[in-house]
Each structure stands twice: as structure tokens, then as C-alpha cells.
Amino acid sequence: MTTVADVPLARNRNFTLLWVGQGAAEVGFSASMLAFPLVVLAVTGSAAASGLVLAADAVAQAVLALPGGALVDRWDRRRIMLACEVAQAVALASLVAALLLDGVSLLHLAVVAAVLGGCRALFEPAEDALLPSLVPESRLATAVATNSARSSIGQMAGTALGGVLFGVARWAPFLLDLVTHVVAFVMLAFLRAPTRPPAESPALGREIAEGLRWLWQRGEIRVTTACAVALNLFFAAYYLVVVVLAERQGTPAGEIGVMAAMLGVGGVVGAMMAPWLHRRLSPHAAIAGVFWALAALCPLAVLADSGYLLGALFAAMALLAPTANTTIITHQLLLTPDALRGRLSGTLNVAMGGAAAAGPALGGVLAEAATPTAAVLVCAAGMTVAAIAVTVNRTLRYYPREESQCATTSPTES
């Protein structure tokens, strides 16, 4: 593995190029995701069609996640990222042109959404796998936390800009997304990453199975993945239930918007705290802490009588998650051989995508089957059970800090 100079991230040219480029792309992506259902509603008047377009994005990402991770381990990662930026820019350019000419169709919108989702299925594992070669091990945890902050900032800024730009013109949010992908491509073009020698190319299915087998044999990865799935499942359900609770209490739409934005604010502050907390907390405390914080804070939603208070609650709930993510992701990247990091990320994306889809469905069932207060308490009970399981789990109690060196074993070694 090529040695990376141990300099602060702000002076790490490659990391800065990646962070700036992808920070811009996060803004554009969030603007497009806000605009897609609004455009579909304007064109078709159908809420079901809006869901279909967003589903095309999610399904493409889910279907390609496992093969995408395997391809990332087979091909040059920087070139994959460059190709994804080009594909997304071309798709968005076609959509902007169609909207300007008033000739957009539902099929066109769905195809563009599927291209964006499919590109993320390749890009995200490629970026995750490339990161350890851009920063030294001693600064990997800080880099992971900084990327978490980037995502939260991009989501907040992109959502706000998307709403404003859609009010100007239907095509404007997608033009912003197009421009940000061009910026990201330029940043990546100047990035210098280690080249990877051509790897043997067995059948893709065999590569996927090999990666899944290796990951399953690592108890730390199995357990922390289960933790992340549980956390995302219950919180996604809880979020929908709280939105329903706020709406039934007569909370104005503006306050609900502030409530949602405060979740991002908490994520940014938490990401800024994460490197400091990561150094001071044991891995078990960092992981269990976020579960107990959510279990304790969840029931307070029934006492909040305004969107602003619910927003403050959301911000508090988001504070510790970046620390747990930093602890888990840093260790997973260092534990996993470079030749398997793409498959690690692809597999985790499948698991997280399933939780992200099942969580709102669970929340919707709870909101329909019980009163909002009862639904909140059910979510809190589920989080408490998960917190207890995390606390007593032997693997997590002895979860190690980062390895001193990156894993160098071959994919077939156990």
C-alpha cells in the first residue's frame, strides 16, 4: 500500500479535492431529490407517479449495490467515479433540455432517476474504498467524520436551494445538480490516487459470494451491521410517526420544515464533535451511547407541543450518531482488505437501503394502527430493546479500536 503523508486534512490536497467536489454534488443531489416529486406532480398530477419515480432511483441503487461493490473491487476506483459523474451529468442535461422544451415524460423522469441511483451504487463504494489510500490511518476517523458533516451540510443546503429554485423554474434544481456534477468531475480529474493493477476477473456472482462470505465470517462486521439496521429502522419509523403527530396537533407546515432541518443541524454539530468523542470514548461506549440516547429521548416527543421543540429534540437525537458511525466505519475500512472494500460498502448499502425502506413502512403502519402517542412509545420500546442488546453483546463489549495497520490478507484468507 502506498504511504500517505501524515498532514492535517486541510492540507491534504487529494482529500480536499474529493471533499469539495462531493460536497457540491451532495447539494445538487438533494435539490434534485426535492424537485423530482414536484415535477412529476406538475406534469402528471399523480402522487402515485411521484412515488414511482423516486422508487426508480431507490430500486436501481438497491439492485446494483452488490454487483457495483464487486465491480469497484475489480476496476480502477477513480475512473469509476469519473465515469459516474459523466453519466449523471448527461442524464441531467437531457432532463433540463426536456423541461426547457416542455417535452418531459414520466418515462424520461424515471430513467433519469434510475441513472442517478445506479451511479450512486457504483460511486459510493468506490469513494469509500478509495478513502484509506488518500489519508493516513491516523486521520481516517477524522476523514470519516468530516465526510459525515459534508453529507449533512449538503442535504440542508440542497433541500433549501431546491425549493427556492423550483419556485423560479422547474428545470432550475436539475441545472444546479448538473453544474455540481461538472464541478465534482473537475475536482476528481485533478485528484491523484494510487493506480490499481488489473485484477483477475472471475464470474461476477462468484466475486459477490466471496465478498459476502468474508464479511459474514467477521463477527464485528455482522454485529455492527445489525446495529446500524436496527437504528435506521426504528428511527425512520419514529421520524414518520413524529411528523404525523405534529400534523395532527395542528403544527404549521413551516414549523414542520424547521423540525426536519434541525435533524441536519444536529448531524453537522455531531460530526464536528465526532473526532474528539471518538478519541475519548471506548468503541462500545460510542456505539451503545447513541442507542441509549435515542431510547431516552424518543418518548419526549409526546410532551412537545410545537414543531420547534420537536426540532430541538431531533437535533439532540442526531448528536451522537456521527461518533458511532465514525467508530464503526473506520474500523471496518481498516479491518477489510483493500481488494474487498468495494464489496463491504456495497453490502452495507443493501442493508441500510432495506432499513430505510422498511422504517417508513413500519412507521406508517404504527401511525394508522395506533394513536400517535402509542406509536411513539412503541418506537421507544423497540429502541430500548435494541439498546439493551447492544449493551450486553460480547462482541461489542470487546470491540477493538482501530488497527495499527491496514489489513493485508488476501480475500480468501479468514
mmCIF file of C-alpha atoms in Angstrom:
data_model
loop_
_atom_site.group_PDB
_atom_site.id
_atom_site.type_symbol
_atom_site.label_atom_id
_atom_site.label_comp_id
_atom_site.label_asym_id
_atom_site.label_seq_id
_atom_site.Cartn_x
_atom_site.Cartn_y
_atom_site.Cartn_z
ATOM 1 C CA MET A 1 0.000 0.000 0.000
ATOM 2 C CA THR A 2 1.305 3.478 -0.873
ATOM 3 C CA THR A 3 2.281 5.524 2.172
ATOM 4 C CA VAL A 4 0.275 8.744 2.570
ATOM 5 C CA ALA A 5 1.921 11.793 4.126
ATOM 6 C CA ASP A 6 0.608 12.425 7.654
ATOM 7 C CA VAL A 7 -0.562 16.020 7.242
ATOM 8 C CA PRO A 8 -3.740 17.723 8.506
ATOM 9 C CA LEU A 9 -6.734 17.050 6.280
ATOM 10 C CA ALA A 10 -6.965 20.741 5.392
ATOM 11 C CA ARG A 11 -3.510 20.429 3.789
ATOM 12 C CA ASN A 12 -4.211 17.065 2.164
ATOM 13 C CA ARG A 13 -4.692 18.054 -1.484
ATOM 14 C CA ASN A 14 -6.418 14.860 -2.584
ATOM 15 C CA PHE A 15 -8.850 14.729 0.322
ATOM 16 C CA THR A 16 -9.697 18.419 -0.129
ATOM 17 C CA LEU A 17 -10.420 17.922 -3.832
ATOM 18 C CA LEU A 18 -12.670 14.966 -3.060
ATOM 19 C CA TRP A 19 -14.449 16.741 -0.196
ATOM 20 C CA VAL A 20 -15.132 19.948 -2.136
ATOM 21 C CA GLY A 21 -16.288 18.134 -5.255
ATOM 22 C CA GLN A 22 -18.581 15.742 -3.445
ATOM 23 C CA GLY A 23 -19.825 18.485 -1.133
ATOM 24 C CA ALA A 24 -21.035 20.313 -4.234
ATOM 25 C CA ALA A 25 -22.557 17.113 -5.620
ATOM 26 C CA GLU A 26 -24.411 16.495 -2.330
ATOM 27 C CA VAL A 27 -26.051 19.918 -2.662
ATOM 28 C CA GLY A 28 -27.146 19.211 -6.221
ATOM 29 C CA PHE A 29 -28.390 15.722 -5.397
ATOM 30 C CA SER A 30 -30.569 16.971 -2.525
ATOM 31 C CA ALA A 31 -32.010 19.708 -4.742
ATOM 32 C CA SER A 32 -32.923 17.143 -7.411
ATOM 33 C CA MET A 33 -34.474 14.718 -4.934
ATOM 34 C CA LEU A 34 -36.726 17.508 -3.669
ATOM 35 C CA ALA A 35 -37.629 18.574 -7.201
ATOM 36 C CA PHE A 36 -38.368 15.144 -8.704
ATOM 37 C CA PRO A 37 -41.752 14.554 -6.993
ATOM 38 C CA LEU A 38 -42.728 18.185 -7.519
ATOM 39 C CA VAL A 39 -42.025 17.961 -11.252
ATOM 40 C CA VAL A 40 -43.925 14.677 -11.551
ATOM 41 C CA LEU A 41 -46.911 16.196 -9.741
ATOM 42 C CA ALA A 42 -46.799 19.228 -12.027
ATOM 43 C CA VAL A 43 -46.603 17.082 -15.174
ATOM 44 C CA THR A 44 -48.980 14.235 -14.280
ATOM 45 C CA GLY A 45 -50.919 15.418 -11.235
ATOM 46 C CA SER A 46 -50.392 11.964 -9.727
ATOM 47 C CA ALA A 47 -48.864 11.371 -6.320
ATOM 48 C CA ALA A 48 -48.502 7.678 -7.202
ATOM 49 C CA ALA A 49 -46.396 8.631 -10.220
ATOM 50 C CA SER A 50 -44.156 10.711 -7.942
ATOM 51 C CA GLY A 51 -43.584 7.659 -5.808
ATOM 52 C CA LEU A 52 -42.807 5.621 -8.925
ATOM 53 C CA VAL A 53 -40.034 7.986 -9.994
ATOM 54 C CA LEU A 54 -38.442 8.055 -6.545
ATOM 55 C CA ALA A 55 -38.776 4.271 -6.412
ATOM 56 C CA ALA A 56 -36.861 4.020 -9.707
ATOM 57 C CA ASP A 57 -33.924 5.758 -8.057
ATOM 58 C CA ALA A 58 -34.044 3.547 -4.949
ATOM 59 C CA VAL A 59 -34.590 0.288 -6.854
ATOM 60 C CA ALA A 60 -31.690 0.974 -9.231
ATOM 61 C CA GLN A 61 -29.378 1.637 -6.319
ATOM 62 C CA ALA A 62 -30.552 -1.467 -4.439
ATOM 63 C CA VAL A 63 -30.324 -3.803 -7.455
ATOM 64 C CA LEU A 64 -26.837 -2.632 -8.413
ATOM 65 C CA ALA A 65 -25.398 -2.357 -4.889
ATOM 66 C CA LEU A 66 -23.885 -5.855 -4.671
ATOM 67 C CA PRO A 67 -22.601 -6.098 -8.265
ATOM 68 C CA GLY A 68 -21.471 -2.478 -8.004
ATOM 69 C CA GLY A 69 -19.334 -3.272 -4.970
ATOM 70 C CA ALA A 70 -17.753 -6.215 -6.795
ATOM 71 C CA LEU A 71 -17.002 -4.091 -9.860
ATOM 72 C CA VAL A 72 -15.405 -1.452 -7.647
ATOM 73 C CA ASP A 73 -13.031 -4.132 -6.369
ATOM 74 C CA ARG A 74 -12.279 -5.169 -9.962
ATOM 75 C CA TRP A 75 -11.842 -1.807 -11.733
ATOM 76 C CA ASP A 76 -9.902 1.399 -11.065
ATOM 77 C CA ARG A 77 -11.927 3.308 -8.473
ATOM 78 C CA ARG A 78 -11.102 6.840 -9.566
ATOM 79 C CA ARG A 79 -12.097 6.047 -13.144
ATOM 80 C CA ILE A 80 -15.385 4.579 -11.919
ATOM 81 C CA MET A 81 -16.099 7.805 -10.058
ATOM 82 C CA LEU A 82 -15.254 9.931 -13.104
ATOM 83 C CA ALA A 83 -17.496 7.798 -15.330
ATOM 84 C CA CYS A 84 -20.365 8.096 -12.833
ATOM 85 C CA GLU A 85 -20.071 11.887 -12.784
ATOM 86 C CA VAL A 86 -20.207 11.977 -16.602
ATOM 87 C CA ALA A 87 -23.230 9.648 -16.737
ATOM 88 C CA GLN A 88 -25.126 11.713 -14.172
ATOM 89 C CA ALA A 89 -24.294 14.987 -15.920
ATOM 90 C CA VAL A 90 -25.509 13.637 -19.289
ATOM 91 C CA ALA A 91 -28.751 12.311 -17.761
ATOM 92 C CA LEU A 92 -29.429 15.614 -16.007
ATOM 93 C CA ALA A 93 -28.624 17.614 -19.138
ATOM 94 C CA SER A 94 -31.225 15.615 -21.048
ATOM 95 C CA LEU A 95 -33.799 16.335 -18.341
ATOM 96 C CA VAL A 96 -33.029 20.069 -18.244
ATOM 97 C CA ALA A 97 -33.379 20.231 -22.030
ATOM 98 C CA ALA A 98 -36.684 18.339 -21.964
ATOM 99 C CA LEU A 99 -38.083 20.636 -19.288
ATOM 100 C CA LEU A 100 -36.955 23.749 -21.148
ATOM 101 C CA LEU A 101 -38.667 22.442 -24.291
ATOM 102 C CA ASP A 102 -41.748 21.368 -22.312
ATOM 103 C CA GLY A 103 -41.343 17.812 -23.622
ATOM 104 C CA VAL A 104 -40.618 15.806 -20.496
ATOM 105 C CA SER A 105 -42.407 12.499 -19.900
ATOM 106 C CA LEU A 106 -42.885 10.257 -16.895
ATOM 107 C CA LEU A 107 -40.679 7.607 -18.530
ATOM 108 C CA HIS A 108 -37.884 10.139 -19.048
ATOM 109 C CA LEU A 109 -38.055 11.220 -15.405
ATOM 110 C CA ALA A 110 -37.966 7.599 -14.230
ATOM 111 C CA VAL A 111 -34.975 6.763 -16.468
ATOM 112 C CA VAL A 112 -33.009 9.772 -15.209
ATOM 113 C CA ALA A 113 -33.811 8.865 -11.599
ATOM 114 C CA ALA A 114 -32.679 5.274 -12.268
ATOM 115 C CA VAL A 115 -29.399 6.501 -13.792
ATOM 116 C CA LEU A 116 -28.727 8.654 -10.723
ATOM 117 C CA GLY A 117 -29.483 5.749 -8.374
ATOM 118 C CA GLY A 118 -27.392 3.300 -10.387
ATOM 119 C CA CYS A 119 -24.426 5.664 -10.446
ATOM 120 C CA ARG A 120 -24.578 6.044 -6.672
ATOM 121 C CA ALA A 121 -24.490 2.240 -6.358
ATOM 122 C CA LEU A 122 -21.054 2.376 -8.011
ATOM 123 C CA PHE A 123 -19.791 5.750 -6.812
ATOM 124 C CA GLU A 124 -20.350 5.342 -3.079
ATOM 125 C CA PRO A 125 -18.447 2.029 -2.736
ATOM 126 C CA ALA A 126 -15.675 3.461 -4.940
ATOM 127 C CA GLU A 127 -15.318 6.542 -2.730
ATOM 128 C CA ASP A 128 -15.431 4.502 0.483
ATOM 129 C CA ALA A 129 -12.810 2.067 -0.828
ATOM 130 C CA LEU A 130 -10.571 4.876 -2.111
ATOM 131 C CA LEU A 131 -10.590 6.931 1.099
ATOM 132 C CA PRO A 132 -7.952 4.891 3.029
ATOM 133 C CA SER A 133 -5.484 5.446 0.173
ATOM 134 C CA LEU A 134 -5.947 9.231 0.335
ATOM 135 C CA VAL A 135 -5.467 9.809 4.062
ATOM 136 C CA PRO A 136 -3.126 8.198 6.612
ATOM 137 C CA GLU A 137 -4.578 5.730 9.108
ATOM 138 C CA SER A 138 -4.074 8.213 11.944
ATOM 139 C CA ARG A 139 -6.506 10.636 10.283
ATOM 140 C CA LEU A 140 -9.010 8.186 8.799
ATOM 141 C CA ALA A 141 -11.509 8.614 11.648
ATOM 142 C CA THR A 142 -11.425 12.399 11.223
ATOM 143 C CA ALA A 143 -11.894 11.991 7.468
ATOM 144 C CA VAL A 144 -14.940 9.742 8.002
ATOM 145 C CA ALA A 145 -16.463 12.274 10.437
ATOM 146 C CA THR A 146 -15.709 15.155 8.062
ATOM 147 C CA ASN A 147 -17.470 13.330 5.242
ATOM 148 C CA SER A 148 -20.460 12.840 7.536
ATOM 149 C CA ALA A 149 -20.595 16.591 8.103
ATOM 150 C CA ARG A 150 -20.335 17.101 4.346
ATOM 151 C CA SER A 151 -23.421 14.949 3.790
ATOM 152 C CA SER A 152 -25.465 16.790 6.413
ATOM 153 C CA ILE A 153 -24.465 20.221 5.113
ATOM 154 C CA GLY A 154 -25.182 19.187 1.535
ATOM 155 C CA GLN A 155 -28.595 17.821 2.468
ATOM 156 C CA MET A 156 -29.606 21.002 4.296
ATOM 157 C CA ALA A 157 -28.296 23.403 1.655
ATOM 158 C CA GLY A 158 -29.562 21.344 -1.272
ATOM 159 C CA THR A 159 -33.065 20.957 0.105
ATOM 160 C CA ALA A 160 -33.343 24.698 0.754
ATOM 161 C CA LEU A 161 -31.932 25.620 -2.663
ATOM 162 C CA GLY A 162 -34.095 23.034 -4.408
ATOM 163 C CA GLY A 163 -37.262 24.582 -3.028
ATOM 164 C CA VAL A 164 -36.211 28.113 -3.951
ATOM 165 C CA LEU A 165 -35.030 27.164 -7.437
ATOM 166 C CA PHE A 166 -38.152 25.131 -8.203
ATOM 167 C CA GLY A 167 -40.146 28.272 -7.470
ATOM 168 C CA VAL A 168 -38.102 30.037 -10.165
ATOM 169 C CA ALA A 169 -38.314 27.309 -12.819
ATOM 170 C CA ARG A 170 -38.976 23.570 -12.883
ATOM 171 C CA TRP A 171 -35.648 22.879 -14.562
ATOM 172 C CA ALA A 172 -33.542 25.045 -12.230
ATOM 173 C CA PRO A 173 -32.881 22.443 -9.456
ATOM 174 C CA PHE A 174 -31.734 19.924 -12.067
ATOM 175 C CA LEU A 175 -29.464 22.515 -13.680
ATOM 176 C CA LEU A 176 -27.908 23.064 -10.260
ATOM 177 C CA ASP A 177 -27.372 19.320 -9.937
ATOM 178 C CA LEU A 178 -25.807 19.223 -13.418
ATOM 179 C CA VAL A 179 -23.399 22.054 -12.577
ATOM 180 C CA THR A 180 -22.377 20.445 -9.287
ATOM 181 C CA HIS A 181 -21.576 17.169 -11.058
ATOM 182 C CA VAL A 182 -19.385 19.076 -13.515
ATOM 183 C CA VAL A 183 -17.593 20.647 -10.551
ATOM 184 C CA ALA A 184 -17.187 17.211 -8.954
ATOM 185 C CA PHE A 185 -15.775 15.805 -12.224
ATOM 186 C CA VAL A 186 -13.184 18.589 -12.412
ATOM 187 C CA MET A 187 -12.143 18.015 -8.801
ATOM 188 C CA LEU A 188 -11.762 14.278 -9.430
ATOM 189 C CA ALA A 189 -9.791 14.928 -12.619
ATOM 190 C CA PHE A 190 -7.117 16.699 -10.568
ATOM 191 C CA LEU A 191 -7.141 14.077 -7.783
ATOM 192 C CA ARG A 192 -4.120 11.779 -7.693
ATOM 193 C CA ALA A 193 -4.888 8.327 -6.345
ATOM 194 C CA PRO A 194 -2.823 5.132 -6.419
ATOM 195 C CA THR A 195 -3.499 3.107 -9.534
ATOM 196 C CA ARG A 196 -4.570 -0.478 -9.002
ATOM 197 C CA PRO A 197 -3.107 -3.317 -11.076
ATOM 198 C CA PRO A 198 -5.636 -5.271 -13.148
ATOM 199 C CA ALA A 199 -7.254 -7.947 -11.005
ATOM 200 C CA GLU A 200 -8.334 -11.388 -12.063
ATOM 201 C CA SER A 201 -11.935 -11.336 -13.203
ATOM 202 C CA PRO A 202 -13.830 -14.452 -12.196
ATOM 203 C CA ALA A 203 -17.574 -14.566 -12.650
ATOM 204 C CA LEU A 204 -19.229 -11.576 -11.031
ATOM 205 C CA GLY A 205 -21.540 -13.786 -8.972
ATOM 206 C CA ARG A 206 -18.541 -15.642 -7.602
ATOM 207 C CA GLU A 207 -16.900 -12.365 -6.582
ATOM 208 C CA ILE A 208 -20.074 -11.229 -4.833
ATOM 209 C CA ALA A 209 -20.381 -14.558 -2.989
ATOM 210 C CA GLU A 210 -16.713 -14.406 -1.979
ATOM 211 C CA GLY A 211 -17.197 -10.937 -0.502
ATOM 212 C CA LEU A 212 -20.368 -11.916 1.353
ATOM 213 C CA ARG A 213 -18.660 -14.988 2.772
ATOM 214 C CA TRP A 214 -15.668 -12.986 4.004
ATOM 215 C CA LEU A 215 -17.888 -10.344 5.612
ATOM 216 C CA TRP A 216 -20.116 -12.945 7.284
ATOM 217 C CA GLN A 217 -17.071 -14.546 8.900
ATOM 218 C CA ARG A 218 -16.245 -11.267 10.678
ATOM 219 C CA GLY A 219 -18.366 -11.096 13.811
ATOM 220 C CA GLU A 220 -17.610 -7.400 14.349
ATOM 221 C CA ILE A 221 -18.963 -6.536 10.904
ATOM 222 C CA ARG A 222 -22.053 -8.741 11.327
ATOM 223 C CA VAL A 223 -22.932 -7.248 14.689
ATOM 224 C CA THR A 224 -22.302 -3.604 13.798
ATOM 225 C CA THR A 225 -24.295 -4.001 10.579
ATOM 226 C CA ALA A 226 -27.203 -5.382 12.608
ATOM 227 C CA CYS A 227 -26.854 -2.393 14.947
ATOM 228 C CA ALA A 228 -26.991 0.064 12.059
ATOM 229 C CA VAL A 229 -30.017 -1.679 10.530
ATOM 230 C CA ALA A 230 -31.890 -1.604 13.854
ATOM 231 C CA LEU A 231 -31.038 2.049 14.450
ATOM 232 C CA ASN A 232 -32.111 3.134 10.960
ATOM 233 C CA LEU A 233 -35.260 1.010 11.038
ATOM 234 C CA PHE A 234 -36.584 2.333 14.329
ATOM 235 C CA PHE A 235 -35.540 5.931 13.746
ATOM 236 C CA ALA A 236 -37.058 6.050 10.246
ATOM 237 C CA ALA A 237 -40.315 4.698 11.690
ATOM 238 C CA TYR A 238 -40.130 7.155 14.596
ATOM 239 C CA TYR A 239 -39.489 10.106 12.272
ATOM 240 C CA LEU A 240 -42.645 9.422 10.261
ATOM 241 C CA VAL A 241 -44.692 8.903 13.412
ATOM 242 C CA VAL A 242 -43.496 12.235 14.845
ATOM 243 C CA VAL A 243 -44.346 14.054 11.614
ATOM 244 C CA VAL A 244 -47.859 12.568 11.805
ATOM 245 C CA LEU A 245 -48.068 13.562 15.480
ATOM 246 C CA ALA A 246 -47.048 17.134 14.653
ATOM 247 C CA GLU A 247 -49.536 17.361 11.795
ATOM 248 C CA ARG A 248 -52.398 16.068 13.952
ATOM 249 C CA GLN A 249 -51.509 18.598 16.639
ATOM 250 C CA GLY A 250 -52.032 21.335 14.051
ATOM 251 C CA THR A 251 -48.360 22.276 13.763
ATOM 252 C CA PRO A 252 -47.899 24.738 10.854
ATOM 253 C CA ALA A 253 -46.051 23.450 7.794
ATOM 254 C CA GLY A 254 -43.275 25.996 8.374
ATOM 255 C CA GLU A 255 -42.574 24.606 11.832
ATOM 256 C CA ILE A 256 -42.508 21.062 10.454
ATOM 257 C CA GLY A 257 -39.921 22.241 7.925
ATOM 258 C CA VAL A 258 -37.800 23.706 10.723
ATOM 259 C CA MET A 259 -38.209 20.451 12.636
ATOM 260 C CA ALA A 260 -36.810 18.466 9.704
ATOM 261 C CA ALA A 261 -33.955 20.927 9.176
ATOM 262 C CA MET A 262 -32.909 20.665 12.835
ATOM 263 C CA LEU A 263 -32.152 16.989 12.301
ATOM 264 C CA GLY A 264 -29.500 18.091 9.796
ATOM 265 C CA VAL A 265 -28.195 20.743 12.175
ATOM 266 C CA GLY A 266 -27.748 18.115 14.866
ATOM 267 C CA GLY A 267 -25.951 15.893 12.356
ATOM 268 C CA VAL A 268 -23.492 18.660 11.445
ATOM 269 C CA VAL A 269 -22.755 19.511 15.084
ATOM 270 C CA GLY A 270 -22.428 15.819 15.908
ATOM 271 C CA ALA A 271 -20.000 15.308 13.020
ATOM 272 C CA MET A 272 -17.875 18.184 14.310
ATOM 273 C CA MET A 273 -17.815 16.577 17.759
ATOM 274 C CA ALA A 274 -17.188 13.060 16.431
ATOM 275 C CA PRO A 275 -13.355 13.122 16.104
ATOM 276 C CA TRP A 276 -12.998 14.393 19.697
ATOM 277 C CA LEU A 277 -15.518 11.916 21.125
ATOM 278 C CA HIS A 278 -14.053 9.095 19.033
ATOM 279 C CA ARG A 279 -10.677 9.572 20.709
ATOM 280 C CA ARG A 280 -12.125 9.691 24.221
ATOM 281 C CA LEU A 281 -14.878 7.093 24.236
ATOM 282 C CA SER A 282 -14.361 3.358 24.039
ATOM 283 C CA PRO A 283 -15.880 1.823 20.894
ATOM 284 C CA HIS A 284 -18.545 0.082 22.990
ATOM 285 C CA ALA A 285 -19.496 3.336 24.722
ATOM 286 C CA ALA A 286 -19.661 5.183 21.396
ATOM 287 C CA ILE A 287 -21.964 2.585 19.846
ATOM 288 C CA ALA A 288 -24.155 1.908 22.882
ATOM 289 C CA GLY A 289 -24.351 5.621 23.694
ATOM 290 C CA VAL A 290 -26.312 6.517 20.585
ATOM 291 C CA PHE A 291 -28.855 3.742 21.261
ATOM 292 C CA TRP A 292 -29.414 4.807 24.863
ATOM 293 C CA ALA A 293 -29.641 8.469 23.873
ATOM 294 C CA LEU A 294 -32.362 7.682 21.354
ATOM 295 C CA ALA A 295 -34.174 5.357 23.765
ATOM 296 C CA ALA A 296 -34.216 8.116 26.398
ATOM 297 C CA LEU A 297 -35.174 10.938 24.028
ATOM 298 C CA CYS A 298 -37.808 9.134 21.927
ATOM 299 C CA PRO A 299 -40.677 9.366 24.453
ATOM 300 C CA LEU A 300 -40.202 13.128 24.898
ATOM 301 C CA ALA A 301 -41.968 13.697 21.570
ATOM 302 C CA VAL A 302 -45.328 13.125 23.266
ATOM 303 C CA LEU A 303 -44.628 16.091 25.573
ATOM 304 C CA ALA A 304 -43.529 18.546 22.853
ATOM 305 C CA ASP A 305 -46.298 20.896 21.775
ATOM 306 C CA SER A 306 -44.582 22.712 18.903
ATOM 307 C CA GLY A 307 -42.508 21.971 15.825
ATOM 308 C CA TYR A 308 -39.627 23.963 17.300
ATOM 309 C CA LEU A 309 -39.449 21.750 20.376
ATOM 310 C CA LEU A 310 -39.636 18.643 18.201
ATOM 311 C CA GLY A 311 -36.845 20.124 16.085
ATOM 312 C CA ALA A 312 -34.685 20.619 19.175
ATOM 313 C CA LEU A 313 -35.421 17.002 20.102
ATOM 314 C CA PHE A 314 -34.360 15.825 16.651
ATOM 315 C CA ALA A 315 -31.151 17.847 16.872
ATOM 316 C CA ALA A 316 -30.315 16.247 20.221
ATOM 317 C CA MET A 317 -31.039 12.774 18.838
ATOM 318 C CA ALA A 318 -28.642 13.348 15.921
ATOM 319 C CA LEU A 319 -25.656 14.408 18.018
ATOM 320 C CA LEU A 320 -24.106 11.029 18.858
ATOM 321 C CA ALA A 321 -24.812 9.120 15.651
ATOM 322 C CA PRO A 322 -21.754 10.510 13.778
ATOM 323 C CA THR A 323 -19.460 9.310 16.578
ATOM 324 C CA ALA A 324 -20.835 5.779 16.388
ATOM 325 C CA ASN A 325 -20.620 5.856 12.583
ATOM 326 C CA THR A 326 -17.030 7.093 12.745
ATOM 327 C CA THR A 327 -16.073 4.325 15.163
ATOM 328 C CA ILE A 328 -17.705 1.586 13.092
ATOM 329 C CA ILE A 329 -16.751 2.734 9.593
ATOM 330 C CA THR A 330 -13.129 3.488 10.474
ATOM 331 C CA HIS A 331 -12.617 0.059 11.985
ATOM 332 C CA GLN A 332 -14.404 -1.700 9.123
ATOM 333 C CA LEU A 333 -12.268 0.044 6.499
ATOM 334 C CA LEU A 334 -9.050 -0.841 8.302
ATOM 335 C CA LEU A 335 -10.131 -4.403 9.019
ATOM 336 C CA THR A 336 -11.186 -5.109 5.425
ATOM 337 C CA PRO A 337 -8.508 -5.818 2.789
ATOM 338 C CA ASP A 338 -8.335 -3.232 0.020
ATOM 339 C CA ALA A 339 -9.426 -5.855 -2.511
ATOM 340 C CA LEU A 340 -12.751 -6.282 -0.654
ATOM 341 C CA ARG A 341 -13.618 -2.729 0.398
ATOM 342 C CA GLY A 342 -15.967 -2.135 -2.511
ATOM 343 C CA ARG A 343 -17.950 -5.237 -1.638
ATOM 344 C CA LEU A 344 -18.016 -4.166 2.015
ATOM 345 C CA SER A 345 -19.590 -0.837 1.085
ATOM 346 C CA GLY A 346 -21.991 -2.387 -1.431
ATOM 347 C CA THR A 347 -23.222 -4.953 1.093
ATOM 348 C CA LEU A 348 -23.725 -2.312 3.772
ATOM 349 C CA ASN A 349 -25.633 -0.133 1.298
ATOM 350 C CA VAL A 350 -28.041 -3.013 0.647
ATOM 351 C CA ALA A 351 -28.630 -3.472 4.373
ATOM 352 C CA MET A 352 -29.077 0.251 5.025
ATOM 353 C CA GLY A 353 -31.322 0.630 1.992
ATOM 354 C CA GLY A 354 -33.576 -2.130 3.270
ATOM 355 C CA ALA A 355 -33.827 -0.443 6.664
ATOM 356 C CA ALA A 356 -34.506 2.929 5.041
ATOM 357 C CA ALA A 357 -37.365 1.406 3.040
ATOM 358 C CA ALA A 358 -38.837 -0.707 5.859
ATOM 359 C CA GLY A 359 -38.651 2.037 8.504
ATOM 360 C CA PRO A 360 -41.181 4.444 6.964
ATOM 361 C CA ALA A 361 -43.450 1.482 6.143
ATOM 362 C CA LEU A 362 -43.337 0.419 9.792
ATOM 363 C CA GLY A 363 -43.977 3.992 10.893
ATOM 364 C CA GLY A 364 -46.960 4.258 8.562
ATOM 365 C CA VAL A 365 -48.476 1.052 9.938
ATOM 366 C CA LEU A 366 -47.971 2.260 13.510
ATOM 367 C CA ALA A 367 -49.457 5.670 12.755
ATOM 368 C CA GLU A 368 -52.546 4.037 11.233
ATOM 369 C CA ALA A 369 -52.997 1.249 13.789
ATOM 370 C CA ALA A 370 -52.445 3.260 16.982
ATOM 371 C CA THR A 371 -52.635 6.767 18.310
ATOM 372 C CA PRO A 372 -49.535 8.875 17.632
ATOM 373 C CA THR A 373 -48.616 8.750 21.323
ATOM 374 C CA ALA A 374 -48.834 4.972 21.414
ATOM 375 C CA ALA A 375 -46.856 4.721 18.175
ATOM 376 C CA VAL A 376 -44.094 6.917 19.649
ATOM 377 C CA LEU A 377 -43.914 4.696 22.717
ATOM 378 C CA VAL A 378 -43.748 1.543 20.586
ATOM 379 C CA CYS A 379 -40.767 3.018 18.709
ATOM 380 C CA ALA A 380 -39.173 3.975 22.024
ATOM 381 C CA ALA A 381 -39.682 0.441 23.327
ATOM 382 C CA GLY A 382 -38.065 -1.015 20.220
ATOM 383 C CA MET A 383 -35.087 1.318 20.604
ATOM 384 C CA THR A 384 -34.769 0.362 24.278
ATOM 385 C CA VAL A 385 -34.699 -3.351 23.452
ATOM 386 C CA ALA A 386 -32.025 -2.645 20.832
ATOM 387 C CA ALA A 387 -30.013 -0.593 23.354
ATOM 388 C CA ILE A 388 -30.091 -3.448 25.870
ATOM 389 C CA ALA A 389 -28.970 -5.917 23.203
ATOM 390 C CA VAL A 390 -26.082 -3.624 22.204
ATOM 391 C CA THR A 391 -25.045 -3.154 25.828
ATOM 392 C CA VAL A 392 -24.807 -6.853 26.666
ATOM 393 C CA ASN A 393 -23.397 -8.044 23.329
ATOM 394 C CA ARG A 394 -19.994 -9.619 23.942
ATOM 395 C CA THR A 395 -18.597 -8.705 20.515
ATOM 396 C CA LEU A 396 -19.383 -5.028 21.072
ATOM 397 C CA ARG A 397 -18.112 -5.025 24.658
ATOM 398 C CA TYR A 398 -14.690 -6.077 23.357
ATOM 399 C CA TYR A 399 -14.888 -4.116 20.104
ATOM 400 C CA PRO A 400 -11.303 -3.069 19.303
ATOM 401 C CA ARG A 401 -10.012 0.344 18.465
ATOM 402 C CA GLU A 402 -8.535 0.929 15.002
ATOM 403 C CA GLU A 403 -5.945 -1.492 13.752
ATOM 404 C CA SER A 404 -2.440 -0.061 13.641
ATOM 405 C CA GLN A 405 -2.079 -1.116 10.031
ATOM 406 C CA CYS A 406 -4.461 -1.748 7.193
ATOM 407 C CA ALA A 407 -5.451 -5.343 6.649
ATOM 408 C CA THR A 408 -3.273 -7.031 4.072
ATOM 409 C CA THR A 409 -4.687 -10.546 3.994
ATOM 410 C CA SER A 410 -5.995 -11.872 0.727
ATOM 411 C CA PRO A 411 -9.743 -12.168 0.153
ATOM 412 C CA THR A 412 -9.611 -15.925 0.583
ATOM 413 C CA GLU A 413 -7.868 -15.847 3.963
ATOM 414 C CA SER A 414 -10.071 -15.975 7.050
#
